[in-house]
């Protein structure tokens, strides 16, 4: 398929299911961000519980991604997509009915596991079904869907809270994802490709799965708890060494390791993943702090705060629709690097505006900065994903996508914890508005530094990418791949 051809009817149906899954999980996250203040007041949640509610989802999401990707690679993606989406919907209902903040935490952890299992299959399915320019277009549409979900979540959640009040409002907001999850589940049953029988010789590599899951927890947990960095770091180092030895031993014995050797040897894959981590982590951390600043420090309602944040998602969705055309003309590296530079400039401008712009026009200025940040993100997300996944062999498409998303979720947990901690520490319980503005400036500087680091890695990646990418084939090998419906 050439870059200007349309998708076939089968490709459109499969892509629609993948986009619906992404929309559902991202809508859930964006709605929750705007509902956090109402949830906190209704359940008397403390700071630790709020961190677990927000970041625990990312922790469970990250734990499920790589094992979920391997399960899809070996046994086919459809059964695990269905199981994950069903788990996601059930956990959403439980979360909306919780009467205690720790019950919300538990439900969010389960929901994160379901979302991780689903999204591992989404990226793997796009890898299986689409190739070349068509894959870049599909990933671009996935980014547009992300922008739409992020755009709709805050205003819809804010409207529910404003109309129903804080107590029923946050519950309705949390429950909002369930109808979308059920609709996606029905569509997936009908349209997702049927899996071939699994290849017993490939194996799941259970020891590798256990080590990888433990490593993910040990890396992310201290940033969620904001304590125990040294102890968790030592444990993570030991598990990482054990995982490397186990994977090498499994490869030497002729069995397929959890992480495909081509991924560990690919510098473009590693550097591109690092760029994606920086962009994703800074974006989520900046959005979280902005939501708190607008409602807590400027005194805006949930609905008004959502409208200030809306241009970011709209800008991302708008530029994502034609990012693939810009890439075809100027090349991935130039587009990604330019997008990261614009993102850093937008974050820096937003922070500076809080220092010098009066309270009246400040929300309008922040909305413009959000629009620029969103436009930059739209030029970065899909090209980065396409660039990274192009260096993954077809038989490890699920694991490659899982590793990419898991790395981004790790970055989200680390950045949200670090940046929100910096903001709360700098503002303090007795700070005046000027002190809160300085705190937001410090948080914006931190996010700018993260994006700038990603920009430098992107420049390095451009210089290092000299070897040809792994060949991609339109049809997957026998084990764990899909048949047309």
JSON list of C-alpha atoms in Angstrom, two decimals, residues 27 30-31 34 147-163 173 176 302-311 313-314:
[
{"chain": "A", "resi": 27, "resn": "UNK", "atom": "CA", "xyz": [-10.29, 8.98, 28.24]},
{"chain": "A", "resi": 30, "resn": "UNK", "atom": "CA", "xyz": [-7.80, 12.36, 31.37]},
{"chain": "A", "resi": 31, "resn": "UNK", "atom": "CA", "xyz": [-11.15, 12.29, 33.17]},
{"chain": "A", "resi": 34, "resn": "UNK", "atom": "CA", "xyz": [-9.75, 16.60, 36.44]},
{"chain": "A", "resi": 147, "resn": "UNK", "atom": "CA", "xyz": [-5.63, 13.89, 21.40]},
{"chain": "A", "resi": 148, "resn": "UNK", "atom": "CA", "xyz": [-9.40, 13.54, 21.08]},
{"chain": "A", "resi": 149, "resn": "UNK", "atom": "CA", "xyz": [-9.66, 11.44, 24.25]},
{"chain": "A", "resi": 150, "resn": "UNK", "atom": "CA", "xyz": [-7.44, 13.85, 26.15]},
{"chain": "A", "resi": 151, "resn": "UNK", "atom": "CA", "xyz": [-9.50, 16.77, 24.84]},
{"chain": "A", "resi": 152, "resn": "UNK", "atom": "CA", "xyz": [-12.89, 15.31, 25.74]},
{"chain": "A", "resi": 153, "resn": "UNK", "atom": "CA", "xyz": [-11.97, 13.94, 29.16]},
{"chain": "A", "resi": 154, "resn": "UNK", "atom": "CA", "xyz": [-11.42, 17.15, 31.17]},
{"chain": "A", "resi": 155, "resn": "UNK", "atom": "CA", "xyz": [-14.45, 19.14, 29.93]},
{"chain": "A", "resi": 156, "resn": "UNK", "atom": "CA", "xyz": [-16.80, 16.16, 30.16]},
{"chain": "A", "resi": 157, "resn": "UNK", "atom": "CA", "xyz": [-15.49, 15.26, 33.61]},
{"chain": "A", "resi": 158, "resn": "UNK", "atom": "CA", "xyz": [-15.68, 18.89, 34.69]},
{"chain": "A", "resi": 159, "resn": "UNK", "atom": "CA", "xyz": [-19.25, 19.16, 33.40]},
{"chain": "A", "resi": 160, "resn": "UNK", "atom": "CA", "xyz": [-20.30, 16.02, 35.30]},
{"chain": "A", "resi": 161, "resn": "UNK", "atom": "CA", "xyz": [-18.81, 17.34, 38.54]},
{"chain": "A", "resi": 162, "resn": "UNK", "atom": "CA", "xyz": [-20.34, 20.78, 38.02]},
{"chain": "A", "resi": 163, "resn": "UNK", "atom": "CA", "xyz": [-23.80, 19.35, 37.27]},
{"chain": "A", "resi": 173, "resn": "UNK", "atom": "CA", "xyz": [-16.57, 10.70, 35.79]},
{"chain": "A", "resi": 176, "resn": "UNK", "atom": "CA", "xyz": [-17.55, 7.27, 32.06]},
{"chain": "A", "resi": 302, "resn": "UNK", "atom": "CA", "xyz": [-13.04, 22.04, 37.31]},
{"chain": "A", "resi": 303, "resn": "UNK", "atom": "CA", "xyz": [-14.87, 22.99, 34.10]},
{"chain": "A", "resi": 304, "resn": "UNK", "atom": "CA", "xyz": [-12.92, 26.22, 33.58]},
{"chain": "A", "resi": 305, "resn": "UNK", "atom": "CA", "xyz": [-9.62, 24.46, 34.28]},
{"chain": "A", "resi": 306, "resn": "UNK", "atom": "CA", "xyz": [-10.55, 21.81, 31.73]},
{"chain": "A", "resi": 307, "resn": "UNK", "atom": "CA", "xyz": [-11.23, 24.48, 29.11]},
{"chain": "A", "resi": 308, "resn": "UNK", "atom": "CA", "xyz": [-7.80, 26.01, 29.73]},
{"chain": "A", "resi": 309, "resn": "UNK", "atom": "CA", "xyz": [-6.21, 22.59, 29.17]},
{"chain": "A", "resi": 310, "resn": "UNK", "atom": "CA", "xyz": [-8.39, 21.75, 26.16]},
{"chain": "A", "resi": 311, "resn": "UNK", "atom": "CA", "xyz": [-6.22, 23.51, 23.51]},
{"chain": "A", "resi": 313, "resn": "UNK", "atom": "CA", "xyz": [-5.31, 18.13, 23.22]},
{"chain": "A", "resi": 314, "resn": "UNK", "atom": "CA", "xyz": [-6.85, 19.93, 20.25]}
]
